PDB file of C-alpha atoms in Angstrom:
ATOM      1  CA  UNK A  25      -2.071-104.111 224.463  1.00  0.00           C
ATOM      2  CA  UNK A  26      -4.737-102.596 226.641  1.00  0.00           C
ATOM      3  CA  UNK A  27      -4.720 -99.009 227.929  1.00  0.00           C
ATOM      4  CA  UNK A  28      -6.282 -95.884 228.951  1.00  0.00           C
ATOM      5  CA  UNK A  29      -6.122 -92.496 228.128  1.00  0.00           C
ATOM      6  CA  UNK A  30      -7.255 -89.513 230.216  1.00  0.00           C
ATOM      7  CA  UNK A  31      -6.190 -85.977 230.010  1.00  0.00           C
ATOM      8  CA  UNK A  32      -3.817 -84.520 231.577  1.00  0.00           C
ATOM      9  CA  UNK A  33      -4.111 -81.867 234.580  1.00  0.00           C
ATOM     10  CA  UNK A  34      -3.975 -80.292 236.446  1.00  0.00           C
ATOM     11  CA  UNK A  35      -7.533 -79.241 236.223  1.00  0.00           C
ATOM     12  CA  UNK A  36      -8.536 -75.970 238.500  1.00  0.00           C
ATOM     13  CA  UNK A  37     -12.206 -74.858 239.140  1.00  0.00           C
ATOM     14  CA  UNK A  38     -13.803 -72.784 241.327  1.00  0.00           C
ATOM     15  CA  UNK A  39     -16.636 -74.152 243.726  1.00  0.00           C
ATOM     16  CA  UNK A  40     -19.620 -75.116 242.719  1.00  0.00           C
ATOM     17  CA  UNK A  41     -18.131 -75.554 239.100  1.00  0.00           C
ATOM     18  CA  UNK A  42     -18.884 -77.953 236.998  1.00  0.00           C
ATOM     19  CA  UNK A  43     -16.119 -81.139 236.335  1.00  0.00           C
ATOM     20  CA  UNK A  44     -15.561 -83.211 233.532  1.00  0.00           C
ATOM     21  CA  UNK A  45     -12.460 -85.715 233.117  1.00  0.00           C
ATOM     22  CA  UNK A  46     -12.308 -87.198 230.046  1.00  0.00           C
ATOM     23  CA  UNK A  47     -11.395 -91.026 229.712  1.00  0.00           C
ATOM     24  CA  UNK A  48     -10.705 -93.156 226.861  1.00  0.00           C
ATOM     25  CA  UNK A  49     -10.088 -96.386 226.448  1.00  0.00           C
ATOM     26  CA  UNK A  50      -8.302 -99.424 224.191  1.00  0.00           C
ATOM     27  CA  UNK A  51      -8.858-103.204 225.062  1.00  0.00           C
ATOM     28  CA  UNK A  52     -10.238-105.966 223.041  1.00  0.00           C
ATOM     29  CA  UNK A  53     -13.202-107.925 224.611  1.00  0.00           C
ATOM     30  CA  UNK A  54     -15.329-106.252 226.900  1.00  0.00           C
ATOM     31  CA  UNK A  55     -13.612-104.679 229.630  1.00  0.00           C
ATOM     32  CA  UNK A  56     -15.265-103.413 233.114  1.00  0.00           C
ATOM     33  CA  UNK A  57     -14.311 -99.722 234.004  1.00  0.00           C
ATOM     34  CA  UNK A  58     -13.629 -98.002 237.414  1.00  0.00           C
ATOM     35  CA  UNK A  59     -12.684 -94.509 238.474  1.00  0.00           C
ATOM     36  CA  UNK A  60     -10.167 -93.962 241.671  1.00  0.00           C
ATOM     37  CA  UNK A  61      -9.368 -91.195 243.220  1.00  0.00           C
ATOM     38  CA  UNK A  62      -6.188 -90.709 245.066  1.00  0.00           C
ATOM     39  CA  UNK A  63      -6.167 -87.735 248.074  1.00  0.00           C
ATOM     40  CA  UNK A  64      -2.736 -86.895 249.311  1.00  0.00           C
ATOM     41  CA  UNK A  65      -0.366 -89.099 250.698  1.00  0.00           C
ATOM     42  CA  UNK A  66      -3.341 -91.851 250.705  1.00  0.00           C
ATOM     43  CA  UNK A  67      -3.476 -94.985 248.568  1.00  0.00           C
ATOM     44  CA  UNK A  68      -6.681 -95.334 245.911  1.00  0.00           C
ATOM     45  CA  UNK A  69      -9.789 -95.523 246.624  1.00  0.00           C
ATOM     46  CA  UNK A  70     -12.780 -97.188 244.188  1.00  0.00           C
ATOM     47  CA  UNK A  71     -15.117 -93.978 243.246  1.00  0.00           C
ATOM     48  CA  UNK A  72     -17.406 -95.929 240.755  1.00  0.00           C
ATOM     49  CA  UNK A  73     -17.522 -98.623 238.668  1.00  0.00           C
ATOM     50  CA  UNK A  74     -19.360 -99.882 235.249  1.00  0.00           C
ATOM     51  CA  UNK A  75     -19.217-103.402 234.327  1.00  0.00           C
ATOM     52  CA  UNK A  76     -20.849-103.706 230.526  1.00  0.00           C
ATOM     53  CA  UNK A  77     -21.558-101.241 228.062  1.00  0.00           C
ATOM     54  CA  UNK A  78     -24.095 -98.229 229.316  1.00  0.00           C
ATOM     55  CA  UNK A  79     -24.239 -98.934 232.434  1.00  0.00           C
ATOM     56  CA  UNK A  80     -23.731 -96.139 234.424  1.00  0.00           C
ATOM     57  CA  UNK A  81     -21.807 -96.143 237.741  1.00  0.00           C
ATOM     58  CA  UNK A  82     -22.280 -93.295 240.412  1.00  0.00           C
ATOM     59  CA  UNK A  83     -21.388 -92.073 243.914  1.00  0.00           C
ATOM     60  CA  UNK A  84     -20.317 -89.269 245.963  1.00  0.00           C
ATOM     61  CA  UNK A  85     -22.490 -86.755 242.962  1.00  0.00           C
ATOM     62  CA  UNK A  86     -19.860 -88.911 240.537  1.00  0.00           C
ATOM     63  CA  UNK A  87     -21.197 -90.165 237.668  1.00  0.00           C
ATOM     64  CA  UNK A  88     -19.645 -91.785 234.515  1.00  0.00           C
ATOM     65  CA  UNK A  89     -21.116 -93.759 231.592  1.00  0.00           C
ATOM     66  CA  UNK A  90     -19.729 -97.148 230.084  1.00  0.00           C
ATOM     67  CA  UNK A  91     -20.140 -95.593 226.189  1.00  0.00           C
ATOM     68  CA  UNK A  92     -18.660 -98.904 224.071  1.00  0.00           C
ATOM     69  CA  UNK A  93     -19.016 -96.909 220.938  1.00  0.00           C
ATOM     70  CA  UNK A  94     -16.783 -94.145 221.577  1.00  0.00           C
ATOM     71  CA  UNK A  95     -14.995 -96.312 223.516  1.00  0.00           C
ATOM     72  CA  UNK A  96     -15.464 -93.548 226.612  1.00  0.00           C
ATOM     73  CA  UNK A  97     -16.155 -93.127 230.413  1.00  0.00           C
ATOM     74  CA  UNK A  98     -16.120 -89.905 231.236  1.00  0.00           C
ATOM     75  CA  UNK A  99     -16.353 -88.741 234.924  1.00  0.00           C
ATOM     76  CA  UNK A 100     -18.838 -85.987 235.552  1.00  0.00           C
ATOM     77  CA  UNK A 101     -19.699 -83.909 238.744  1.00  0.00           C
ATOM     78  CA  UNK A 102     -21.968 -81.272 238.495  1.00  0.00           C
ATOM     79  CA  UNK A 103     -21.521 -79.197 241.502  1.00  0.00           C
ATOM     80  CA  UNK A 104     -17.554 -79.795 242.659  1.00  0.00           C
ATOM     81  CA  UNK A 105     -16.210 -79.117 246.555  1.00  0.00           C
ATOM     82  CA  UNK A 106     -13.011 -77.978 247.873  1.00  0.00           C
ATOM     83  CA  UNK A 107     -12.835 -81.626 249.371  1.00  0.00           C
ATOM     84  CA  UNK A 108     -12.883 -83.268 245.650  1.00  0.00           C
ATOM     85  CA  UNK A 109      -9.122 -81.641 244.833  1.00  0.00           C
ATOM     86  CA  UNK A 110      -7.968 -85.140 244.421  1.00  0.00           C
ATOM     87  CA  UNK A 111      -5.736 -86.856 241.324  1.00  0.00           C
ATOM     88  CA  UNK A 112      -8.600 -89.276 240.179  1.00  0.00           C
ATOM     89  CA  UNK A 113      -7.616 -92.541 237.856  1.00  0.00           C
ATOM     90  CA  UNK A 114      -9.602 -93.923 235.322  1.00  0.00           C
ATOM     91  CA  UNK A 115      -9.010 -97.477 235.164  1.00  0.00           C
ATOM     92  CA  UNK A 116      -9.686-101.054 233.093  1.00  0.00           C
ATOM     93  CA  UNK A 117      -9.997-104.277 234.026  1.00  0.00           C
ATOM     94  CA  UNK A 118     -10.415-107.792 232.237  1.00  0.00           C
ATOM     95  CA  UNK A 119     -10.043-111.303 233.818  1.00  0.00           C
ATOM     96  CA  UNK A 120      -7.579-112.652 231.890  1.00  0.00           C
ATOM     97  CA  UNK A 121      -4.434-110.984 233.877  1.00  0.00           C
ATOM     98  CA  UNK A 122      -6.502-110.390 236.345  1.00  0.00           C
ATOM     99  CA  UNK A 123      -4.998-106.413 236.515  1.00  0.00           C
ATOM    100  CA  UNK A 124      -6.335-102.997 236.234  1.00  0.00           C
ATOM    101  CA  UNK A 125      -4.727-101.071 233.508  1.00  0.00           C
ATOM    102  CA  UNK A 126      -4.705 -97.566 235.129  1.00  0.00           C
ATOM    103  CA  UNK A 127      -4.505 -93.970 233.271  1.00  0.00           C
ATOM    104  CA  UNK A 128      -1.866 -91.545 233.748  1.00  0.00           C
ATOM    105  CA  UNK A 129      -3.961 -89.585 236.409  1.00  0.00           C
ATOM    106  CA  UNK A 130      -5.318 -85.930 236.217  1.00  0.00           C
ATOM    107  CA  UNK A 131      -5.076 -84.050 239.581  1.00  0.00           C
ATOM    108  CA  UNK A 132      -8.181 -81.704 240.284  1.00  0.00           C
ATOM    109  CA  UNK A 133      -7.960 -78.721 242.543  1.00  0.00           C
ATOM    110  CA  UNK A 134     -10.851 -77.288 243.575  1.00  0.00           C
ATOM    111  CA  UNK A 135     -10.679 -73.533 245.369  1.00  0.00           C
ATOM    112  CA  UNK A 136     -13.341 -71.781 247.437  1.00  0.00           C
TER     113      UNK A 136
ATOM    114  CA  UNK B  10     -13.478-104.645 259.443  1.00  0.00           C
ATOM    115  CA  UNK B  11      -9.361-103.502 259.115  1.00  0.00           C
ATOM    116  CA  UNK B  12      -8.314-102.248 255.327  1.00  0.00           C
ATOM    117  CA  UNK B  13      -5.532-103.381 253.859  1.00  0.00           C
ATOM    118  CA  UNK B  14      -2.395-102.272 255.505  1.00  0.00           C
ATOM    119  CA  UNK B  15       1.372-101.669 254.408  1.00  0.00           C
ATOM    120  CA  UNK B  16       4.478-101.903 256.032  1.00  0.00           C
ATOM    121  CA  UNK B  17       6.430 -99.909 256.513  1.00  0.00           C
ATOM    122  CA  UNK B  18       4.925 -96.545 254.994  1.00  0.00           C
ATOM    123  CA  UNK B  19       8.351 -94.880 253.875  1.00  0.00           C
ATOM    124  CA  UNK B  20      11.723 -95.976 253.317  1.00  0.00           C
ATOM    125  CA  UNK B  21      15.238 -94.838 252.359  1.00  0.00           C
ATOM    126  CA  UNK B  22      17.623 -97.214 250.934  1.00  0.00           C
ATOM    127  CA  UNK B  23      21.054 -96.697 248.737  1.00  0.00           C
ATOM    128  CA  UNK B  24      21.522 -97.965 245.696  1.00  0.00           C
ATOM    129  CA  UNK B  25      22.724-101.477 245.514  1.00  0.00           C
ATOM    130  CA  UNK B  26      20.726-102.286 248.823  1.00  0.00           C
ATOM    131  CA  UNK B  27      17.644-104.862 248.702  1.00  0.00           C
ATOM    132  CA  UNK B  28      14.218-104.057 250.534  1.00  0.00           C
ATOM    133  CA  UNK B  29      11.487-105.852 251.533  1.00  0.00           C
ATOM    134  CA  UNK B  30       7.506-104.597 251.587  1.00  0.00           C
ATOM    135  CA  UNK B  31       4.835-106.026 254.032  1.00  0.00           C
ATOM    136  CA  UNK B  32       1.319-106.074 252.776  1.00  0.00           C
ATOM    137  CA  UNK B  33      -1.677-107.586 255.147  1.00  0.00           C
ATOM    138  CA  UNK B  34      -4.542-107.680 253.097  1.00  0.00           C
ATOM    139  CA  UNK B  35      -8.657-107.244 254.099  1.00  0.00           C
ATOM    140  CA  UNK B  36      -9.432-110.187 255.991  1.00  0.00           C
ATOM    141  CA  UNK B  37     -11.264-112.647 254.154  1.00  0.00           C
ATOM    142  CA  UNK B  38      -9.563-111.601 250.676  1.00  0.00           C
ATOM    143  CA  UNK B  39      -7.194-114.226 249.110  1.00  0.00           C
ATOM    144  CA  UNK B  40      -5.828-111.786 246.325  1.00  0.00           C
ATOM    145  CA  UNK B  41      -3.034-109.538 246.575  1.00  0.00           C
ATOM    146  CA  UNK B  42      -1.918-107.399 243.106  1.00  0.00           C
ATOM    147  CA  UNK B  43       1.282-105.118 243.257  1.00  0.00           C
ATOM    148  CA  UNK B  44       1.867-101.957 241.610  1.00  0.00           C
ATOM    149  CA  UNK B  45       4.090 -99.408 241.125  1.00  0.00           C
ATOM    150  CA  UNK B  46       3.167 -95.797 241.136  1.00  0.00           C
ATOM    151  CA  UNK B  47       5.235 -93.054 239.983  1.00  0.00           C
ATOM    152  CA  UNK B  48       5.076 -89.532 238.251  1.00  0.00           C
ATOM    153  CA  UNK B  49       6.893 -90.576 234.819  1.00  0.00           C
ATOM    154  CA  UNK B  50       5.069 -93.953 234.731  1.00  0.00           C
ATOM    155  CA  UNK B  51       2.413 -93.864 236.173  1.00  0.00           C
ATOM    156  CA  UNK B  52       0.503 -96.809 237.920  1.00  0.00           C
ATOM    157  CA  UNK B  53       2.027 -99.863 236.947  1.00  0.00           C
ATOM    158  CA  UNK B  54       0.871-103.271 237.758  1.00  0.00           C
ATOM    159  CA  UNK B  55       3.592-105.181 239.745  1.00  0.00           C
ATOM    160  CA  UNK B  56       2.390-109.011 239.983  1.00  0.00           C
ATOM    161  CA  UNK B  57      -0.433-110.524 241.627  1.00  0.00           C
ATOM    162  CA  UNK B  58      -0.958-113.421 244.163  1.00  0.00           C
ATOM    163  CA  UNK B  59      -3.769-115.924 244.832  1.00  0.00           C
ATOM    164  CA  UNK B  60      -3.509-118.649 247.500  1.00  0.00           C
ATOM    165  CA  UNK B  61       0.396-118.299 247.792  1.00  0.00           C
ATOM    166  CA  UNK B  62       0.802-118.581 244.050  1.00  0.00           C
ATOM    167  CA  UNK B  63       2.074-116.050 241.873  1.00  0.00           C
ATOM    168  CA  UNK B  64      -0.977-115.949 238.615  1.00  0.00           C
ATOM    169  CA  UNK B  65       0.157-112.784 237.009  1.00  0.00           C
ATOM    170  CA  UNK B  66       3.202-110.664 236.253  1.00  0.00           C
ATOM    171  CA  UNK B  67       3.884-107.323 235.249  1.00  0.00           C
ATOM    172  CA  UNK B  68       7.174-105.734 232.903  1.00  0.00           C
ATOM    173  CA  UNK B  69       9.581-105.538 235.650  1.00  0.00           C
ATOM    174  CA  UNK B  70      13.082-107.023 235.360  1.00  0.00           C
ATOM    175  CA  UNK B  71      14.077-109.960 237.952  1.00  0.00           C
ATOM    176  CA  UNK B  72      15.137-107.686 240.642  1.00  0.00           C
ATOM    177  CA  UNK B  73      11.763-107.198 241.301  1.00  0.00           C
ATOM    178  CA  UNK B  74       9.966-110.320 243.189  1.00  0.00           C
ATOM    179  CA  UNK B  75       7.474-111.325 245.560  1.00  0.00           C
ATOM    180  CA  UNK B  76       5.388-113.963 247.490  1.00  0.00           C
ATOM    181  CA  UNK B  77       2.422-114.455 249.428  1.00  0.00           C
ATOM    182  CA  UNK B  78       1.827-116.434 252.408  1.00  0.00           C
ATOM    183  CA  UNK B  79      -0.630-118.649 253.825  1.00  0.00           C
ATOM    184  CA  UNK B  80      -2.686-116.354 255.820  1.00  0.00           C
ATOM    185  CA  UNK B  81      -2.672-114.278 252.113  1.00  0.00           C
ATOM    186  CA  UNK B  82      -0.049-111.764 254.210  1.00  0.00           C
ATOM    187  CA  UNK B  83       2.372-110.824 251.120  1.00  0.00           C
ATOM    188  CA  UNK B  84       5.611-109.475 250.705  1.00  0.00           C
ATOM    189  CA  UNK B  85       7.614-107.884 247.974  1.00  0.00           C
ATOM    190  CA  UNK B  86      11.724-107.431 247.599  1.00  0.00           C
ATOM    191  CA  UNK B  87      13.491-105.420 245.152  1.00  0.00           C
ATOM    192  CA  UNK B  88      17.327-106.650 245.021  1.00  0.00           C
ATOM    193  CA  UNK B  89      19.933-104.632 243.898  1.00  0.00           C
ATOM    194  CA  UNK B  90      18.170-100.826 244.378  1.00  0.00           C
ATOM    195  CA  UNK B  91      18.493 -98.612 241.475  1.00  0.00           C
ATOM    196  CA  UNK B  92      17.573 -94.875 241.383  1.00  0.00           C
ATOM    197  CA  UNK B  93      14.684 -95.502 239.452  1.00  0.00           C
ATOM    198  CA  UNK B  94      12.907 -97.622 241.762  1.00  0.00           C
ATOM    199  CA  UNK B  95      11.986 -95.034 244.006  1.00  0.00           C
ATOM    200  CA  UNK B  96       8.162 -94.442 243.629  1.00  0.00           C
ATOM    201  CA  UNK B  97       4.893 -95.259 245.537  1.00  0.00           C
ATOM    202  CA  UNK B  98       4.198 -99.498 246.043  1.00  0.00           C
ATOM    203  CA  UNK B  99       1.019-100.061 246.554  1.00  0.00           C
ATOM    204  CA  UNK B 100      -0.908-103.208 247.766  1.00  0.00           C
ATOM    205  CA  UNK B 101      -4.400-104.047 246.435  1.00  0.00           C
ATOM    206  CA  UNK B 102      -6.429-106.814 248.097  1.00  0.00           C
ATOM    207  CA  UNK B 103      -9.819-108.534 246.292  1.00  0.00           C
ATOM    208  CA  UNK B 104     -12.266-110.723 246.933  1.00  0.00           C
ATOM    209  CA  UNK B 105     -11.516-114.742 245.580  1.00  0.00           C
ATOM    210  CA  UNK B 106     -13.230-114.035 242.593  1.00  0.00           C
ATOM    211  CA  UNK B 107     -10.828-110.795 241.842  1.00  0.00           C
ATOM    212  CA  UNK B 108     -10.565-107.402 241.098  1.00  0.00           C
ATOM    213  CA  UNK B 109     -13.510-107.796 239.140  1.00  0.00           C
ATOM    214  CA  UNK B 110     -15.613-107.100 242.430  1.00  0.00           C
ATOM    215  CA  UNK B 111     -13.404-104.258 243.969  1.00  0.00           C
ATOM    216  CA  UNK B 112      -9.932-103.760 244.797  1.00  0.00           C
ATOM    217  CA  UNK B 113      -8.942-102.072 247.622  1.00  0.00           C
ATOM    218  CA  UNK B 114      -5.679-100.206 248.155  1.00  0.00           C
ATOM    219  CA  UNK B 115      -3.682 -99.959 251.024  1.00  0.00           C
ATOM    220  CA  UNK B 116      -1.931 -96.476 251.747  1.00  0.00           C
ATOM    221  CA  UNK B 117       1.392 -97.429 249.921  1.00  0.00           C
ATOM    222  CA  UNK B 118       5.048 -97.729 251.127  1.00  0.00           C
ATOM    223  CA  UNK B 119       7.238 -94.644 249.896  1.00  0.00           C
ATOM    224  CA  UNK B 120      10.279 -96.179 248.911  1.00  0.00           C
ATOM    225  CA  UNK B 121      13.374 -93.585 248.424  1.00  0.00           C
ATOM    226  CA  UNK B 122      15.964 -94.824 246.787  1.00  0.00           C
ATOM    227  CA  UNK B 123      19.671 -92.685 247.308  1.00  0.00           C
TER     228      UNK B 123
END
């Protein structure tokens, strides 16, 4: 079946740091790939989003790359802020089931 | 415009017991998805509702049920509470054309079980 593999946390930078989470993916077909992030005691919330392979989806200074031939979408940040410590998801989704098929989750934390 | 919003946000119950979760989706959105969230397992999709009708379901035994009504308001009950159901529930509303577009996530109910 279909799922995702991201590594684990938790991940601890300074500020200003650079961030990287690495994502990985199995599915057959072509999937469309999103990125949550989850602060505490809140639900998910959609960071970005790539429907079809290279597109690139980006917000907040988030960026992440639909690579189909590594089978990859990797969340970068360049410059992180104490207000990104958050457990971010990455995340799969094809019609049929009409589900997303989530990571296990790696929790960031950020310090001044 | 209101998010989506869950009811209530934490709960104890004993084993044995049933509960019920509320979930009032984004107005306008006609699909509400289920999932389970907790630190051995991880997210885990639940079931999902479209115009009252149940389309998909998750791995979860019997105990675990739900139903949506016809103002897309939807509801989940877990019968017969085990220790192991204690975790996260969250609610996910979408547009009619699905998650596809965007899901969006209501805060979650907490859901001890003791």
């Amino acid at each position: 079946g279909d799922s995702v593999t991201q590594m684990e946390g938790p991940v601890t930078l300074s500020e200003e740091a650079f961030l990287t989470i690495n994502c990985t993916y199995t599915a057959t077909g072509y999937p469309s790939l999103f990125w949550y992030v989850q602060y505490p005691g809140e639900g998910l919330q959609l960071l970005l989003k790539a429907t079809k392979a290279d597109d690139k989806g980006s917000n907040k200074g988030f960026e992440a790359t639909y690579r189909k031939e590594t089978t990859s979408f990797h969340l970068e940040k360049g410059s992180v802020q104490v207000s990104d410590s958050a457990v971010y998801f990455c995340a799969l989704y094809k019609a049929a089931g009409n589900k997303l098929t989530f990571g296990g989750g790696t929790r960031v934390l950020v310090k001044p | 415009k209101a998010g989506v919003t869950q009811t209530p946000r934490y709960l104890i119950k004993t084993r044995g017991q049933q509960v019920t979760l509320s979930c009032s989706p984004i107005s306008g959105h006609r699909s509400v998805s289920w999932y389970q969230q907790t630190p051995g397992q991880g997210l885990q999709f639940l079931f999902e509702y479209f115009s009252e009708t149940q389309r998909n379901k998750g791995n979860f035994p019997g105990r675990f049920s739900g139903r949506q009504f016809s103002n897309s308001r939807s509801e989940m009950n877990v019968s017969t509470l085990e220790l192991g159901d204690s975790a996260l529930y969250l609610c996910a509303s979408s547009s009619q054309t699905g998650m596809n577009t965007e899901a969006f996530f209501g805060q979650g109910t907490r859901l001890t079980v003791v």
